[in-house]
Short mmCIF file of C-alpha atoms in Angstrom, two decimals:
data_model
loop_
_atom_site.label_atom_id
_atom_site.label_comp_id
_atom_site.label_asym_id
_atom_site.label_seq_id
_atom_site.Cartn_x
_atom_site.Cartn_y
_atom_site.Cartn_z
CA ARG A 35 129.83 140.44 235.31
CA GLU A 36 132.86 142.07 233.22
CA GLY A 37 136.30 141.28 234.06
CA PRO A 38 136.83 141.94 237.96
CA TRP A 39 133.66 144.05 238.02
CA LYS A 40 130.42 142.21 239.44
CA LEU A 41 127.05 144.07 239.67
CA ILE A 42 124.44 142.64 242.10
CA VAL A 43 121.11 144.23 242.12
CA ASN A 44 118.93 143.88 245.37
CA GLY A 45 121.86 142.38 247.05
CA ARG A 46 123.00 142.41 250.58
CA ASP A 47 125.21 145.37 251.20
CA ALA A 48 127.92 143.98 253.68
CA THR A 49 128.91 147.70 254.32
CA SER A 50 125.79 148.79 255.90
CA GLY A 51 125.39 145.68 258.34
CA GLY A 52 123.69 143.49 255.79
CA THR A 53 120.63 145.58 254.99
CA ALA A 54 119.60 147.27 251.82
CA SER A 55 118.51 150.84 252.08
CA PRO A 56 114.76 151.13 251.53
CA ASP A 57 115.15 154.07 249.20
CA ASP A 58 116.86 152.05 246.28
CA ALA A 59 116.90 148.91 244.51
CA LYS A 60 120.33 148.25 245.94
CA LEU A 61 123.31 148.28 243.58
CA PHE A 62 126.19 146.38 244.87
CA LEU A 63 129.39 146.74 242.71
CA ALA A 64 132.25 144.35 243.61
CA ASN A 65 135.73 144.49 242.28
CA LEU A 66 137.02 140.82 242.64
CA ASP A 67 140.62 141.72 242.01
CA GLU A 68 140.65 144.26 244.94
CA ASP A 69 138.09 142.72 247.34
CA PRO A 70 137.71 139.05 246.27
CA THR A 71 135.42 138.66 249.58
CA GLU A 72 133.05 141.22 248.06
CA ARG A 73 132.67 143.30 251.09
CA ARG A 74 132.93 146.65 249.63
CA ASN A 75 130.55 148.41 247.58
CA PHE A 76 132.25 150.25 244.81
CA ALA A 77 129.06 151.65 243.12
CA ALA A 78 129.37 155.15 244.46
CA ALA A 79 133.05 155.49 243.32
CA ASP A 80 132.45 153.94 239.93
CA PRO A 81 129.04 155.05 238.52
CA ASP A 82 130.23 154.68 234.83
CA ILE A 83 130.79 151.10 235.46
CA VAL A 84 127.54 150.52 237.19
CA LYS A 85 125.75 152.20 234.25
CA ARG A 86 127.61 150.01 231.65
CA LEU A 87 126.92 146.78 233.59
CA ARG A 88 123.35 147.55 234.12
CA ALA A 89 122.92 148.14 230.56
CA LEU A 90 124.36 144.91 229.84
CA HIS A 91 122.26 143.14 232.49
CA GLU A 92 118.94 144.78 230.86
CA ALA A 93 120.00 143.76 227.37
CA TRP A 94 120.56 140.34 228.67
CA ALA A 95 117.14 140.22 230.51
CA GLY A 96 115.40 141.40 227.34
CA GLU A 97 116.85 138.57 225.30
CA VAL A 98 115.96 136.02 227.87
CA THR A 99 112.48 137.32 228.10
CA GLN A 100 111.93 137.22 224.43
CA ARG A 101 113.24 133.74 224.26
CA SER A 102 110.71 132.49 226.75
CA ARG A 103 107.84 133.54 224.94
#
């Protein structure tokens, strides 16, 4: 999460009836300022934010993995 942006990986996409598309590891980007109920997926409209948040998540996951060894 960063500011109003929240990236959910493999999340339920409420815009498609609650099912994740089989062709991707579903990325759901929420903007909590514009849509506090998290029903609209902003991922397609804001790919640069998805890329930035995904990189932050991968860095965090790498740190957590290293600490658990």
